[in-house]
PDB file of N, CA and C in Angstrom:
ATOM      1  N   UNK N  15      -3.189  -2.706   8.721  1.00  0.00           N
ATOM      2  CA  UNK N  15      -1.935  -2.016   8.574  1.00  0.00           C
ATOM      3  C   UNK N  15      -1.625  -1.743   7.115  1.00  0.00           C
ATOM      4  N   UNK N  16      -2.044  -2.615   6.221  1.00  0.00           N
ATOM      5  CA  UNK N  16      -1.705  -2.447   4.809  1.00  0.00           C
ATOM      6  C   UNK N  16      -2.613  -1.411   4.166  1.00  0.00           C
ATOM      7  N   UNK N  17      -2.492  -0.155   4.628  1.00  0.00           N
ATOM      8  CA  UNK N  17      -3.297   0.930   4.080  1.00  0.00           C
ATOM      9  C   UNK N  17      -2.479   2.212   4.116  1.00  0.00           C
ATOM     10  N   UNK N  18      -2.497   2.943   3.006  1.00  0.00           N
ATOM     11  CA  UNK N  18      -1.765   4.200   2.921  1.00  0.00           C
ATOM     12  C   UNK N  18      -2.524   5.276   3.677  1.00  0.00           C
ATOM     13  N   UNK N  19      -1.824   6.038   4.526  1.00  0.00           N
ATOM     14  CA  UNK N  19      -2.466   7.094   5.301  1.00  0.00           C
ATOM     15  C   UNK N  19      -2.781   8.322   4.448  1.00  0.00           C
ATOM     16  N   UNK N  20      -2.229   8.414   3.257  1.00  0.00           N
ATOM     17  CA  UNK N  20      -2.404   9.612   2.437  1.00  0.00           C
ATOM     18  C   UNK N  20      -3.453   9.426   1.345  1.00  0.00           C
ATOM     19  N   UNK N  21      -3.387   8.329   0.601  1.00  0.00           N
ATOM     20  CA  UNK N  21      -4.344   8.139  -0.501  1.00  0.00           C
ATOM     21  C   UNK N  21      -5.415   7.102  -0.180  1.00  0.00           C
ATOM     22  N   UNK N  22      -5.233   6.329   0.894  1.00  0.00           N
ATOM     23  CA  UNK N  22      -6.240   5.354   1.282  1.00  0.00           C
ATOM     24  C   UNK N  22      -6.161   4.037   0.540  1.00  0.00           C
ATOM     25  N   UNK N  23      -5.081   3.828  -0.221  1.00  0.00           N
ATOM     26  CA  UNK N  23      -4.934   2.570  -0.958  1.00  0.00           C
ATOM     27  C   UNK N  23      -4.770   1.429   0.032  1.00  0.00           C
ATOM     28  N   UNK N  24      -5.571   0.345  -0.170  1.00  0.00           N
ATOM     29  CA  UNK N  24      -5.467  -0.794   0.733  1.00  0.00           C
ATOM     30  C   UNK N  24      -5.597  -2.089  -0.058  1.00  0.00           C
ATOM     31  N   UNK N  25      -5.770  -3.189   0.644  1.00  0.00           N
ATOM     32  CA  UNK N  25      -5.785  -4.512   0.036  1.00  0.00           C
ATOM     33  C   UNK N  25      -6.983  -4.635  -0.902  1.00  0.00           C
ATOM     34  N   UNK N  26      -6.764  -5.229  -2.094  1.00  0.00           N
ATOM     35  CA  UNK N  26      -7.872  -5.509  -3.001  1.00  0.00           C
ATOM     36  C   UNK N  26      -7.940  -7.011  -3.240  1.00  0.00           C
ATOM     37  N   UNK N  27      -9.121  -7.489  -3.551  1.00  0.00           N
ATOM     38  CA  UNK N  27      -9.370  -8.913  -3.669  1.00  0.00           C
ATOM     39  C   UNK N  27      -9.759  -9.273  -5.094  1.00  0.00           C
ATOM     40  N   UNK N  28      -9.462 -10.498  -5.471  1.00  0.00           N
ATOM     41  CA  UNK N  28      -9.818 -10.964  -6.795  1.00  0.00           C
ATOM     42  C   UNK N  28      -9.775 -12.482  -6.844  1.00  0.00           C
ATOM     43  N   UNK N  29      -9.714 -13.009  -8.055  1.00  0.00           N
ATOM     44  CA  UNK N  29      -9.711 -14.450  -8.247  1.00  0.00           C
ATOM     45  C   UNK N  29      -8.488 -14.842  -9.063  1.00  0.00           C
ATOM     46  N   UNK N  30      -7.728 -15.810  -8.546  1.00  0.00           N
ATOM     47  CA  UNK N  30      -6.582 -16.372  -9.259  1.00  0.00           C
ATOM     48  C   UNK N  30      -7.103 -17.462 -10.185  1.00  0.00           C
ATOM     49  N   UNK N  31      -6.681 -17.417 -11.447  1.00  0.00           N
ATOM     50  CA  UNK N  31      -7.133 -18.406 -12.424  1.00  0.00           C
ATOM     51  C   UNK N  31      -5.910 -19.143 -12.943  1.00  0.00           C
ATOM     52  N   UNK N  32      -5.864 -20.455 -12.758  1.00  0.00           N
ATOM     53  CA  UNK N  32      -4.717 -21.252 -13.189  1.00  0.00           C
ATOM     54  C   UNK N  32      -4.833 -21.570 -14.678  1.00  0.00           C
ATOM     55  N   UNK N  33      -3.835 -22.244 -15.190  1.00  0.00           N
ATOM     56  CA  UNK N  33      -3.830 -22.615 -16.604  1.00  0.00           C
ATOM     57  C   UNK N  33      -4.998 -23.544 -16.942  1.00  0.00           C
ATOM     58  N   UNK N  34      -5.349 -24.413 -16.005  1.00  0.00           N
ATOM     59  CA  UNK N  34      -6.484 -25.312 -16.222  1.00  0.00           C
ATOM     60  C   UNK N  34      -7.813 -24.659 -15.850  1.00  0.00           C
ATOM     61  N   UNK N  35      -7.764 -23.375 -15.584  1.00  0.00           N
ATOM     62  CA  UNK N  35      -8.927 -22.522 -15.277  1.00  0.00           C
ATOM     63  C   UNK N  35      -9.595 -22.855 -13.949  1.00  0.00           C
ATOM     64  N   UNK N  36      -8.837 -23.442 -13.023  1.00  0.00           N
ATOM     65  CA  UNK N  36      -9.340 -23.592 -11.650  1.00  0.00           C
ATOM     66  C   UNK N  36      -9.224 -22.244 -10.974  1.00  0.00           C
ATOM     67  N   UNK N  37     -10.254 -21.839 -10.245  1.00  0.00           N
ATOM     68  CA  UNK N  37     -10.301 -20.491  -9.677  1.00  0.00           C
ATOM     69  C   UNK N  37     -10.218 -20.553  -8.154  1.00  0.00           C
ATOM     70  N   UNK N  38      -9.417 -19.648  -7.587  1.00  0.00           N
ATOM     71  CA  UNK N  38      -9.321 -19.531  -6.139  1.00  0.00           C
ATOM     72  C   UNK N  38      -9.115 -18.068  -5.788  1.00  0.00           C
ATOM     73  N   UNK N  39      -9.449 -17.721  -4.566  1.00  0.00           N
ATOM     74  CA  UNK N  39      -9.362 -16.332  -4.130  1.00  0.00           C
ATOM     75  C   UNK N  39      -7.917 -15.911  -3.918  1.00  0.00           C
ATOM     76  N   UNK N  40      -7.646 -14.644  -4.138  1.00  0.00           N
ATOM     77  CA  UNK N  40      -6.318 -14.094  -3.890  1.00  0.00           C
ATOM     78  C   UNK N  40      -6.433 -12.637  -3.504  1.00  0.00           C
ATOM     79  N   UNK N  41      -5.316 -12.078  -2.989  1.00  0.00           N
ATOM     80  CA  UNK N  41      -5.294 -10.672  -2.590  1.00  0.00           C
ATOM     81  C   UNK N  41      -4.119  -9.969  -3.240  1.00  0.00           C
ATOM     82  N   UNK N  42      -4.277  -8.677  -3.468  1.00  0.00           N
ATOM     83  CA  UNK N  42      -3.192  -7.818  -3.911  1.00  0.00           C
ATOM     84  C   UNK N  42      -2.934  -6.831  -2.799  1.00  0.00           C
ATOM     85  N   UNK N  43      -1.699  -6.815  -2.281  1.00  0.00           N
ATOM     86  CA  UNK N  43      -1.351  -5.885  -1.211  1.00  0.00           C
ATOM     87  C   UNK N  43      -0.566  -4.722  -1.805  1.00  0.00           C
ATOM     88  N   UNK N  44      -0.856  -3.492  -1.381  1.00  0.00           N
ATOM     89  CA  UNK N  44      -0.097  -2.351  -1.888  1.00  0.00           C
ATOM     90  C   UNK N  44       1.303  -2.320  -1.281  1.00  0.00           C
ATOM     91  N   UNK N  45       2.208  -1.634  -1.958  1.00  0.00           N
ATOM     92  CA  UNK N  45       3.590  -1.522  -1.501  1.00  0.00           C
ATOM     93  C   UNK N  45       3.653  -0.398  -0.466  1.00  0.00           C
ATOM     94  N   UNK N  46       3.484  -0.764   0.806  1.00  0.00           N
ATOM     95  CA  UNK N  46       3.395   0.198   1.905  1.00  0.00           C
ATOM     96  C   UNK N  46       4.717   0.233   2.660  1.00  0.00           C
ATOM     97  N   UNK N  47       5.199   1.443   2.947  1.00  0.00           N
ATOM     98  CA  UNK N  47       6.418   1.630   3.734  1.00  0.00           C
ATOM     99  C   UNK N  47       6.088   2.438   4.976  1.00  0.00           C
ATOM    100  N   UNK N  48       6.766   2.130   6.070  1.00  0.00           N
ATOM    101  CA  UNK N  48       6.622   2.917   7.297  1.00  0.00           C
ATOM    102  C   UNK N  48       7.719   3.973   7.269  1.00  0.00           C
ATOM    103  N   UNK N  49       7.330   5.230   7.110  1.00  0.00           N
ATOM    104  CA  UNK N  49       8.297   6.309   6.946  1.00  0.00           C
ATOM    105  C   UNK N  49       8.047   7.392   7.979  1.00  0.00           C
ATOM    106  N   UNK N  50       9.080   8.186   8.199  1.00  0.00           N
ATOM    107  CA  UNK N  50       8.968   9.341   9.074  1.00  0.00           C
ATOM    108  C   UNK N  50       8.676  10.541   8.192  1.00  0.00           C
ATOM    109  N   UNK N  51       7.491  11.111   8.327  1.00  0.00           N
ATOM    110  CA  UNK N  51       7.056  12.199   7.463  1.00  0.00           C
ATOM    111  C   UNK N  51       6.594  13.378   8.308  1.00  0.00           C
ATOM    112  N   UNK N  52       6.554  14.545   7.675  1.00  0.00           N
ATOM    113  CA  UNK N  52       6.070  15.749   8.341  1.00  0.00           C
ATOM    114  C   UNK N  52       4.562  15.822   8.142  1.00  0.00           C
ATOM    115  N   UNK N  53       3.814  15.738   9.257  1.00  0.00           N
ATOM    116  CA  UNK N  53       2.354  15.814   9.228  1.00  0.00           C
ATOM    117  C   UNK N  53       1.940  16.946  10.156  1.00  0.00           C
ATOM    118  N   UNK N  54       1.273  17.950   9.610  1.00  0.00           N
ATOM    119  CA  UNK N  54       0.840  19.138  10.365  1.00  0.00           C
ATOM    120  C   UNK N  54       2.014  19.828  11.063  1.00  0.00           C
ATOM    121  N   UNK N  55       3.151  19.865  10.404  1.00  0.00           N
ATOM    122  CA  UNK N  55       4.310  20.577  10.929  1.00  0.00           C
ATOM    123  C   UNK N  55       5.185  19.792  11.888  1.00  0.00           C
ATOM    124  N   UNK N  56       4.790  18.581  12.261  1.00  0.00           N
ATOM    125  CA  UNK N  56       5.587  17.790  13.192  1.00  0.00           C
ATOM    126  C   UNK N  56       5.966  16.457  12.544  1.00  0.00           C
ATOM    127  N   UNK N  57       7.175  15.954  12.798  1.00  0.00           N
ATOM    128  CA  UNK N  57       7.554  14.651  12.257  1.00  0.00           C
ATOM    129  C   UNK N  57       6.806  13.526  12.956  1.00  0.00           C
ATOM    130  N   UNK N  58       6.352  12.569  12.178  1.00  0.00           N
ATOM    131  CA  UNK N  58       5.530  11.495  12.701  1.00  0.00           C
ATOM    132  C   UNK N  58       5.759  10.252  11.856  1.00  0.00           C
ATOM    133  N   UNK N  59       5.688   9.058  12.470  1.00  0.00           N
ATOM    134  CA  UNK N  59       5.808   7.815  11.714  1.00  0.00           C
ATOM    135  C   UNK N  59       4.443   7.469  11.123  1.00  0.00           C
ATOM    136  N   UNK N  60       4.405   7.314   9.805  1.00  0.00           N
ATOM    137  CA  UNK N  60       3.160   7.007   9.109  1.00  0.00           C
ATOM    138  C   UNK N  60       3.407   5.894   8.097  1.00  0.00           C
ATOM    139  N   UNK N  61       2.330   5.316   7.610  1.00  0.00           N
ATOM    140  CA  UNK N  61       2.391   4.326   6.543  1.00  0.00           C
ATOM    141  C   UNK N  61       2.034   5.015   5.237  1.00  0.00           C
ATOM    142  N   UNK N  62       2.908   4.896   4.238  1.00  0.00           N
ATOM    143  CA  UNK N  62       2.682   5.536   2.947  1.00  0.00           C
ATOM    144  C   UNK N  62       3.019   4.553   1.838  1.00  0.00           C
ATOM    145  N   UNK N  63       2.221   4.581   0.770  1.00  0.00           N
ATOM    146  CA  UNK N  63       2.530   3.733  -0.377  1.00  0.00           C
ATOM    147  C   UNK N  63       3.648   4.392  -1.185  1.00  0.00           C
ATOM    148  N   UNK N  64       4.327   3.591  -1.967  1.00  0.00           N
ATOM    149  CA  UNK N  64       5.481   4.099  -2.697  1.00  0.00           C
ATOM    150  C   UNK N  64       5.072   5.081  -3.780  1.00  0.00           C
ATOM    151  N   UNK N  65       3.857   5.012  -4.274  1.00  0.00           N
ATOM    152  CA  UNK N  65       3.389   5.980  -5.270  1.00  0.00           C
ATOM    153  C   UNK N  65       3.277   7.372  -4.646  1.00  0.00           C
ATOM    154  N   UNK N  66       2.779   7.453  -3.414  1.00  0.00           N
ATOM    155  CA  UNK N  66       2.697   8.751  -2.729  1.00  0.00           C
ATOM    156  C   UNK N  66       4.093   9.280  -2.399  1.00  0.00           C
ATOM    157  N   UNK N  67       5.006   8.383  -2.030  1.00  0.00           N
ATOM    158  CA  UNK N  67       6.375   8.803  -1.752  1.00  0.00           C
ATOM    159  C   UNK N  67       7.041   9.351  -3.008  1.00  0.00           C
ATOM    160  N   UNK N  68       6.819   8.676  -4.127  1.00  0.00           N
ATOM    161  CA  UNK N  68       7.463   9.055  -5.378  1.00  0.00           C
ATOM    162  C   UNK N  68       6.875  10.319  -5.964  1.00  0.00           C
ATOM    163  N   UNK N  69       5.562  10.521  -5.806  1.00  0.00           N
ATOM    164  CA  UNK N  69       4.907  11.664  -6.431  1.00  0.00           C
ATOM    165  C   UNK N  69       5.094  12.960  -5.645  1.00  0.00           C
ATOM    166  N   UNK N  70       5.551  12.856  -4.386  1.00  0.00           N
ATOM    167  CA  UNK N  70       5.775  14.060  -3.601  1.00  0.00           C
ATOM    168  C   UNK N  70       4.614  14.434  -2.695  1.00  0.00           C
ATOM    169  N   UNK N  71       3.617  13.555  -2.537  1.00  0.00           N
ATOM    170  CA  UNK N  71       2.519  13.826  -1.610  1.00  0.00           C
ATOM    171  C   UNK N  71       3.011  13.813  -0.176  1.00  0.00           C
ATOM    172  N   UNK N  72       4.083  13.046   0.068  1.00  0.00           N
ATOM    173  CA  UNK N  72       4.627  12.883   1.418  1.00  0.00           C
ATOM    174  C   UNK N  72       5.931  13.646   1.509  1.00  0.00           C
ATOM    175  N   UNK N  73       6.057  14.503   2.527  1.00  0.00           N
ATOM    176  CA  UNK N  73       7.314  15.192   2.766  1.00  0.00           C
ATOM    177  C   UNK N  73       8.053  14.436   3.854  1.00  0.00           C
ATOM    178  N   UNK N  74       9.208  13.887   3.512  1.00  0.00           N
ATOM    179  CA  UNK N  74       9.978  13.076   4.446  1.00  0.00           C
ATOM    180  C   UNK N  74      10.636  13.962   5.507  1.00  0.00           C
ATOM    181  N   UNK N  75      10.683  13.483   6.729  1.00  0.00           N
ATOM    182  CA  UNK N  75      11.389  14.155   7.812  1.00  0.00           C
ATOM    183  C   UNK N  75      12.734  13.479   7.979  1.00  0.00           C
ATOM    184  N   UNK N  76      13.798  14.269   8.022  1.00  0.00           N
ATOM    185  CA  UNK N  76      15.143  13.702   8.107  1.00  0.00           C
ATOM    186  C   UNK N  76      15.613  13.581   9.520  1.00  0.00           C
TER     187      UNK N  76
END
């Protein structure tokens, strides 16, 4: 679910490093919102990241 339908941004993985340099796995989740947008001329509920919403890639349906 944590994937943007427009740009394809999804979860990325990395390593958390503490002050004592102990390492453990961690994830970064994108800021995904479930919005009502116009897709192919019809309003539809989609998942979009906030960067796509802000940049105008997604046309919101009112």
